[in-house]
Short mmCIF file of C-alpha atoms in Angstrom, two decimals:
data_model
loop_
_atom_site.label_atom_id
_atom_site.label_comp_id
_atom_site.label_asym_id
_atom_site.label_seq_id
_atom_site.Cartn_x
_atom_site.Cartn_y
_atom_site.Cartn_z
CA UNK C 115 0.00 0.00 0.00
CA UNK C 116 2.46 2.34 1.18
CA UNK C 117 5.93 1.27 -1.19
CA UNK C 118 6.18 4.25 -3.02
CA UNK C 119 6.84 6.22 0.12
CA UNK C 120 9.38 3.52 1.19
CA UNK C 121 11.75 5.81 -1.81
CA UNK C 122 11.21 9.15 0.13
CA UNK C 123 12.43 7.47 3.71
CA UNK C 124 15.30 6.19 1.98
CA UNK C 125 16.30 9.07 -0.23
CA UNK C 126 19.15 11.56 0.37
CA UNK C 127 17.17 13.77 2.40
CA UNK C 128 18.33 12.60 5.84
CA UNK C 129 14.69 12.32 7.86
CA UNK C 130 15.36 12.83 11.46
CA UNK C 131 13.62 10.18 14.05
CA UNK C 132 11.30 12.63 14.46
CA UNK C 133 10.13 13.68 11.50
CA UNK C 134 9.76 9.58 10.47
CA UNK C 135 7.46 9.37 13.67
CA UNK C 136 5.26 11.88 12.33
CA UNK C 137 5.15 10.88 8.89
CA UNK C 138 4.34 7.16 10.00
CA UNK C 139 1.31 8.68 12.83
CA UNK C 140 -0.01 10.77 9.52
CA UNK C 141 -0.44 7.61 7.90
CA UNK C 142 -1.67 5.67 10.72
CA UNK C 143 -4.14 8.29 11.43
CA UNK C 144 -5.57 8.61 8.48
CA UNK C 145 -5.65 5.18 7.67
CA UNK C 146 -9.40 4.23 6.61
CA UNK C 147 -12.39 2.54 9.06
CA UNK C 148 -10.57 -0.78 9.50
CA UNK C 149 -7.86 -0.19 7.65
CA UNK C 150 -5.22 1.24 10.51
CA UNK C 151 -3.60 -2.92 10.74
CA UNK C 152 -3.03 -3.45 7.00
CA UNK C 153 -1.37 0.50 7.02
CA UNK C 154 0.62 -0.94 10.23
CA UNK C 155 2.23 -3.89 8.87
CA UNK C 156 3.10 -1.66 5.75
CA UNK C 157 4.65 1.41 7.75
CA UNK C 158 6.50 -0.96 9.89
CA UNK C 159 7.72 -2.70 7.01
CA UNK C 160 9.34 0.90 5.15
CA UNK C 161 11.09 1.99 8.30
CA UNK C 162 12.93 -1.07 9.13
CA UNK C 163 13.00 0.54 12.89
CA UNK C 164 11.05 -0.73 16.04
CA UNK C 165 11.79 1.64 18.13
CA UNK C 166 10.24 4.78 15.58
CA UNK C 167 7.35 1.94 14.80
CA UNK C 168 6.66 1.80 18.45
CA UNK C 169 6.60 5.12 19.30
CA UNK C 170 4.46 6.11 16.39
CA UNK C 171 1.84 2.99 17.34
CA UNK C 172 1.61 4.37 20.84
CA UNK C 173 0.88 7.59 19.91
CA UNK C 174 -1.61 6.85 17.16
CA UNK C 175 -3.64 4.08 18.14
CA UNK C 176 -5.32 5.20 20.79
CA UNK C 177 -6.45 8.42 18.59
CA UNK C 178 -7.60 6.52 16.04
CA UNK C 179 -9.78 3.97 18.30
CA UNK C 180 -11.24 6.99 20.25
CA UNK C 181 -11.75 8.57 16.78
CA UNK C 182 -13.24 5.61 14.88
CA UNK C 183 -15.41 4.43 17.74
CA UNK C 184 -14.44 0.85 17.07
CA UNK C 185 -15.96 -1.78 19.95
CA UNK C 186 -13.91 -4.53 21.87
CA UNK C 187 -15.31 -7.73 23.36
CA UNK C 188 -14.56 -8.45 27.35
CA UNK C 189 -12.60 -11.11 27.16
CA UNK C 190 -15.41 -13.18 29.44
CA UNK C 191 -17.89 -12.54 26.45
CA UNK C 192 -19.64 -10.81 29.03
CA UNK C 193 -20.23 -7.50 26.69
CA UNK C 194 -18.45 -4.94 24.81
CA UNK C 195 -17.25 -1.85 25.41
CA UNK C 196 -17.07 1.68 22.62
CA UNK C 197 -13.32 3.07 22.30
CA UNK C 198 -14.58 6.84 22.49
CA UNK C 199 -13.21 9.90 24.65
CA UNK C 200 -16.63 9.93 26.37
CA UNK C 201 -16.03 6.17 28.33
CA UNK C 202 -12.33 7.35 29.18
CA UNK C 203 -11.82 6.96 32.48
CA UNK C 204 -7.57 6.34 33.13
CA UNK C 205 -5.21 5.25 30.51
CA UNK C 206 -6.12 2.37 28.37
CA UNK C 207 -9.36 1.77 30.23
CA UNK C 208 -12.99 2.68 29.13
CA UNK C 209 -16.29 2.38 31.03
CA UNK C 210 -19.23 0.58 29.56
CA UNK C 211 -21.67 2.33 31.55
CA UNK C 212 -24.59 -0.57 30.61
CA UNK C 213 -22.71 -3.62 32.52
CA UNK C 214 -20.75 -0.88 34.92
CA UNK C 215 -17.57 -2.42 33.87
CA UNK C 216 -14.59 -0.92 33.24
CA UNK C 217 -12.59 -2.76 29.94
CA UNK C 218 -8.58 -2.33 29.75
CA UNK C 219 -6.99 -2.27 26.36
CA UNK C 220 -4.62 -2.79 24.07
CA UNK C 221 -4.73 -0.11 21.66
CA UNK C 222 -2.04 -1.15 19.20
CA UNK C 223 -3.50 -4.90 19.17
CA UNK C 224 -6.99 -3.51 19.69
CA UNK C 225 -7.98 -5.81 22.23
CA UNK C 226 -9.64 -5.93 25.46
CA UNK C 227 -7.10 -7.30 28.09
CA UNK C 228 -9.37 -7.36 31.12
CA UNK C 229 -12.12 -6.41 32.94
CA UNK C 230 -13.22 -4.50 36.56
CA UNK C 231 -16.12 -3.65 38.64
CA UNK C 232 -16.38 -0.04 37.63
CA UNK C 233 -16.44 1.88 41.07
CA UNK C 234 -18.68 4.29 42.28
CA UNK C 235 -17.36 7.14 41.24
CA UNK C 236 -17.16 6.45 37.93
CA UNK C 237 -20.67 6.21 37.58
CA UNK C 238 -24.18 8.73 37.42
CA UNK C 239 -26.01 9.14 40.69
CA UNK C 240 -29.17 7.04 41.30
CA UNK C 241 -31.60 10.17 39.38
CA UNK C 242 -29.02 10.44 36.41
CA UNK C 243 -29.26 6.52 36.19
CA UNK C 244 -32.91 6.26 35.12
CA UNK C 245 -32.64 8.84 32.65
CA UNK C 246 -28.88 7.30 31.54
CA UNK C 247 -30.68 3.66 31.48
CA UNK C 248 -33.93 4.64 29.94
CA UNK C 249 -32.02 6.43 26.93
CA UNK C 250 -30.27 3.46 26.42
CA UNK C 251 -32.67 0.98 26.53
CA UNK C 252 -34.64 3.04 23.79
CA UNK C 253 -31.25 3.82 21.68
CA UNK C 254 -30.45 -0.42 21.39
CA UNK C 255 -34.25 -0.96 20.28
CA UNK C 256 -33.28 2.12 17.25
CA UNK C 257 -29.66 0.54 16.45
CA UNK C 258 -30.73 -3.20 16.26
CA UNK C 259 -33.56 -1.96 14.27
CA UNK C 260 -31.44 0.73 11.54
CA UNK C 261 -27.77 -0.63 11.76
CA UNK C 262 -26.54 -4.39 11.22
CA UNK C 263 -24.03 -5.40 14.06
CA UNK C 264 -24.74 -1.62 15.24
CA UNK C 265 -23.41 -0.17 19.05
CA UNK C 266 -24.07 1.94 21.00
CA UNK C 267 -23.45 3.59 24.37
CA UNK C 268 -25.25 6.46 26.49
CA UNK C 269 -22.75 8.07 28.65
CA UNK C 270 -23.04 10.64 31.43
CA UNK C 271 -20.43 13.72 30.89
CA UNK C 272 -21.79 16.19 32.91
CA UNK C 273 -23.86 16.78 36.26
CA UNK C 274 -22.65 12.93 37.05
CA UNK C 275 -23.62 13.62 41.08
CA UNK C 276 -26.96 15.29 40.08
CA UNK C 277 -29.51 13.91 42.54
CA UNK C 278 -32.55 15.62 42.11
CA UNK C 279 -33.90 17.75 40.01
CA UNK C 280 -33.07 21.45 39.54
CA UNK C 281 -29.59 20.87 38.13
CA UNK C 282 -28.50 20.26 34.71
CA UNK C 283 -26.82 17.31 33.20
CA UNK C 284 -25.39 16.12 30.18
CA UNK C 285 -25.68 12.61 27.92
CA UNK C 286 -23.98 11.76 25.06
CA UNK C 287 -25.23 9.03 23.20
CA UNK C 288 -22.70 7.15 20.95
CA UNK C 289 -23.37 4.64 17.77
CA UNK C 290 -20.99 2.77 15.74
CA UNK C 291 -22.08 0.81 12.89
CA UNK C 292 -18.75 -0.87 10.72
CA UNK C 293 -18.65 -3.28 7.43
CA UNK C 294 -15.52 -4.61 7.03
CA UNK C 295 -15.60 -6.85 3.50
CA UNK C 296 -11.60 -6.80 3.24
CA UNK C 297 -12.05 -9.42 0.39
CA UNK C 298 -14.43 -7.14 -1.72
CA UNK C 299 -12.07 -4.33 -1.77
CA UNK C 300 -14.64 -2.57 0.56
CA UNK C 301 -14.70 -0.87 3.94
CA UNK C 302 -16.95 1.34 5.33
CA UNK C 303 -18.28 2.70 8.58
CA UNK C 304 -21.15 5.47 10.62
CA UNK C 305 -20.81 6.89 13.76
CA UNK C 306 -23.05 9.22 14.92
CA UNK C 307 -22.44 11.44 18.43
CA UNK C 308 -25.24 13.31 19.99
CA UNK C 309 -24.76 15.48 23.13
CA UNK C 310 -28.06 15.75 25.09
CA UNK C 311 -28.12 18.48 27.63
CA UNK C 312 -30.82 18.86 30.52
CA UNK C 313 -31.43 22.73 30.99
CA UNK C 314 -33.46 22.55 33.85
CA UNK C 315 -33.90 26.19 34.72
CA UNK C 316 -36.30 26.72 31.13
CA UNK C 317 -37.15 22.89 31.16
CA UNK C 318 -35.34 21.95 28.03
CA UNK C 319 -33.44 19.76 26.19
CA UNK C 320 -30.73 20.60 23.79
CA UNK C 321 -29.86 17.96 21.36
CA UNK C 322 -26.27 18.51 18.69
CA UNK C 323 -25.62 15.54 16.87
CA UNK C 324 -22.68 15.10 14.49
CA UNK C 325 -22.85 12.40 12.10
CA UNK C 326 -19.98 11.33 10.10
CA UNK C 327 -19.79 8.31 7.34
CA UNK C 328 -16.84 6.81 5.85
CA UNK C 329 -16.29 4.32 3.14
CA UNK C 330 -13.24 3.01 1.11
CA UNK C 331 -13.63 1.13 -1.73
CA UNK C 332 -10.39 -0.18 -3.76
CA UNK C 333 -11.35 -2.41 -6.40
CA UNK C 334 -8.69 -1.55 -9.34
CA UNK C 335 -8.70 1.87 -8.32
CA UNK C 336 -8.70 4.09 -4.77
CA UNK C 337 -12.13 5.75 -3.85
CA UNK C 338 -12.74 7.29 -0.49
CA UNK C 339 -15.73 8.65 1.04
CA UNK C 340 -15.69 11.18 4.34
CA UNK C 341 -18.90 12.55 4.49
CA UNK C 342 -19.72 14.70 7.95
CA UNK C 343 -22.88 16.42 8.85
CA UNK C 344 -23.82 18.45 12.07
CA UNK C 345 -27.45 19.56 13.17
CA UNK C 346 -29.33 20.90 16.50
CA UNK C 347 -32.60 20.19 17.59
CA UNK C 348 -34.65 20.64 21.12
CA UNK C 349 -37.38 19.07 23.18
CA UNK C 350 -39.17 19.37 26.97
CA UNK C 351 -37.79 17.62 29.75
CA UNK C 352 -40.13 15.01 30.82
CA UNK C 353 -39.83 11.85 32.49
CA UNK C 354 -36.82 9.43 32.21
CA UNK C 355 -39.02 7.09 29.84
CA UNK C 356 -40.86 9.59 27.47
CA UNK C 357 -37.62 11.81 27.39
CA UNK C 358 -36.17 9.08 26.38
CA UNK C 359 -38.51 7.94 23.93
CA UNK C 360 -38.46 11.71 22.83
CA UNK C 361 -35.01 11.98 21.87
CA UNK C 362 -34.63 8.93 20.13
CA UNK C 363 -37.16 10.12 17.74
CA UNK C 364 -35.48 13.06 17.30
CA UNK C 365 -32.18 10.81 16.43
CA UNK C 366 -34.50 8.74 13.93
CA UNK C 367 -35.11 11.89 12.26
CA UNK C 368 -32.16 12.97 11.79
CA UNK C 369 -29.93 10.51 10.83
CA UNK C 370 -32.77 8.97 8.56
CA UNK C 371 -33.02 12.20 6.72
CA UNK C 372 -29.01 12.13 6.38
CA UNK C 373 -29.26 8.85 5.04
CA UNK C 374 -31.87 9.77 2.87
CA UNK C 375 -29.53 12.78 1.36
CA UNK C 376 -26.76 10.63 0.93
CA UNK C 377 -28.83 8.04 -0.78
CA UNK C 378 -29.93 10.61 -3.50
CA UNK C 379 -26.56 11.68 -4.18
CA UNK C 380 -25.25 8.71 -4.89
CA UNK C 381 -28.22 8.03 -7.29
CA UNK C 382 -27.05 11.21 -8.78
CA UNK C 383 -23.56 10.42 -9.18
CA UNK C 384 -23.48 8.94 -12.93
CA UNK C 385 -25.09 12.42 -13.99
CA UNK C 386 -22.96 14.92 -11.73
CA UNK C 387 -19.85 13.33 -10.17
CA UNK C 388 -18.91 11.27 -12.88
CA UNK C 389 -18.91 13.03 -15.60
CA UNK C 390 -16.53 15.78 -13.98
CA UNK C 391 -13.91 13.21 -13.37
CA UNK C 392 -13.29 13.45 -17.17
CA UNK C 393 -13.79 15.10 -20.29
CA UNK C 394 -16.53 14.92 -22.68
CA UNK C 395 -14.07 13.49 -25.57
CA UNK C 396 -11.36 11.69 -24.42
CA UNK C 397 -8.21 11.21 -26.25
CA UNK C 398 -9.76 8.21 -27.95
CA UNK C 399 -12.37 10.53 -29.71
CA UNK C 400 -14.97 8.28 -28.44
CA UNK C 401 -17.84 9.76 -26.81
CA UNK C 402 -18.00 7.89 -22.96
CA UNK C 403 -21.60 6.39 -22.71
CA UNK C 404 -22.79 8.63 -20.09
CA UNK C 405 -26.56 7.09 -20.55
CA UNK C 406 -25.32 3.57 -19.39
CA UNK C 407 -22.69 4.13 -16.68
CA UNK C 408 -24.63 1.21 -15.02
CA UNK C 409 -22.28 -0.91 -17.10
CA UNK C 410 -19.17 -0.46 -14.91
CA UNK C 411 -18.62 -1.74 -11.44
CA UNK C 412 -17.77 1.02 -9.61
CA UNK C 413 -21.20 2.14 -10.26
CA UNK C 414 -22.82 -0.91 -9.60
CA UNK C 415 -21.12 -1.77 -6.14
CA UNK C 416 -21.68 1.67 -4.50
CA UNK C 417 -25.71 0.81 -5.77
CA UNK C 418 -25.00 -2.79 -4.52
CA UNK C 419 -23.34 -1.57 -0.78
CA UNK C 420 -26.16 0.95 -0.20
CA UNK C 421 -29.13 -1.41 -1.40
CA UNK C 422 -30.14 1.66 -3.67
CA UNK C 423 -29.52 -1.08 -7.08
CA UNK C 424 -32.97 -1.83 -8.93
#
């Protein structure tokens, strides 16, 4: 993947240790959803140098897990637990807020290496709990139903010790949805973040969501896909259950109509995108069927992976 860099380390330009670190965490970083082992092997490969590798791993792995929202099994099957900045808790270990366990990893081999009792602390108060537990109830019923091998994870950020009401407090609801097909020459992945926060003093709820979608697709040829989209939305605080039930439909709403916008633009694609990729008249002087672009697989695949094909 990476061998025509392997030239650059080992031209006449002396890189310092350094500067090879931070090439190799710029690859490593933006290595694509799944991707980050295959660009591993190949970095380590071009700079012939454990130590730099190391150092580079270290500092990039972690990053990139937090960043891609990829999900680790316990190692007693006993559940999973979401990579993310929001279930940070200490180095290398996460909370899963839904078994109140605390998962210690391995970012480099992304692995979970054990588990804890998550302690006290580290958890909402009793009154942040139902609304915490109610949310996430009603957010696994909307992933099992919209994403295949979907997670997700409701995390309290702010107002943990909250134990009545009169005080604000913040969730953040997390979902991760990844397809890795490797052996298609296809990768792709949604995660969607959605900070919730309680206003109590005007009895509202403020709702930003940022929604991001990535796919690679590398079938005799290199196509990437990093599509973002932020939006804001409100609703009355009401009980854990129907506040719950509230903001989930709110999160429906949204990402559906994302979906939806995506979906039409890549239905649009053999009239708009395409045809800007290249002239008219090429240097054949053949006119490119633009009526049947249907014909070649690029096309077809990207119809195939979203389920958008006739």
């Amino acid at each position: 993947m990476l061998e025509e860099d392997e030239d650059f380390l080992e031209s006449e330009t002396q890189l310092t240790d350094d500067q090879k670190i931070e090439i190799a965490k710029w690859f490593l970083l933006n290595a694509p959803a799944g991707e980050i082992q295959y660009v591993a092997k190949d970095v380590r490969a071009i700079l012939k140098d454990e130590n730099i590798y190391k150092k580079a791993a270290e500092e990039s792995f972690p990053s990139y897990n937090k960043s891609h929202l990829i999900c680790l099994e316990f190692p007693n099957r006993s559940g999973d637990v979401l990579i993310t900045s929001f279930s940070e808790v200490d180095k290398d270990e996460y909370l899963d807020p839904r078994t109140a366990q605390v998962a210690r990893v391995d970012h480099v081999k992304q692995v979970c290496k054990d588990v804890r009792p998550a302690r006290d602390e580290e958890l909402p108060s009793a009154f942040v709990e139902e609304y915490r537990s109610a949310m996430d109830a009603e957010i696994m019923k909307y992933v099992s139903e919209t994403y295949p091998k979907g997670i997700s994870s409701v995390y309290c950020t702010k107002g943990k010790d909250v134990e009545e009401p009169g005080f604000d407090f913040e969730l953040v609801v997390v979902i991760s949805a990844a397809r890795h097909s490797p052996q298609n020459f296809c990768n792709g992945s949604w995660r969607s973040i959605w900070n919730i926060e309680f206003k109590d003093e005007i009895q509202s709820v403020e709702v930003r969501g940022e929604m991001q979608v990535g796919a690679h697709y590398f079938e005799e040829g290199n196509v990437q896909l990093d599509a973002k989209h932020e939006c804001k939305d409100t609703t009355l605080i009401q009980s854990p259950d129907d506040s719950a039930f509230s903001l989930v439909n709110i999160i429906r709403h949204h990402e559906t109509e994302y979906l939806a916008s995506l979906q039409t633009s890549y239905l649009k694609l053999p009239d708009t995108t395409f045809k800007d990729l290249r002239r008219k008249l090429p240097v054949t002087r053949t006119l490119f069927p633009w009526h049947n672009t249907a014909q070649f697989s690029l096309t077809r695949d990207i119809e195939k992976e979203l389920g958008i094909g006739k």
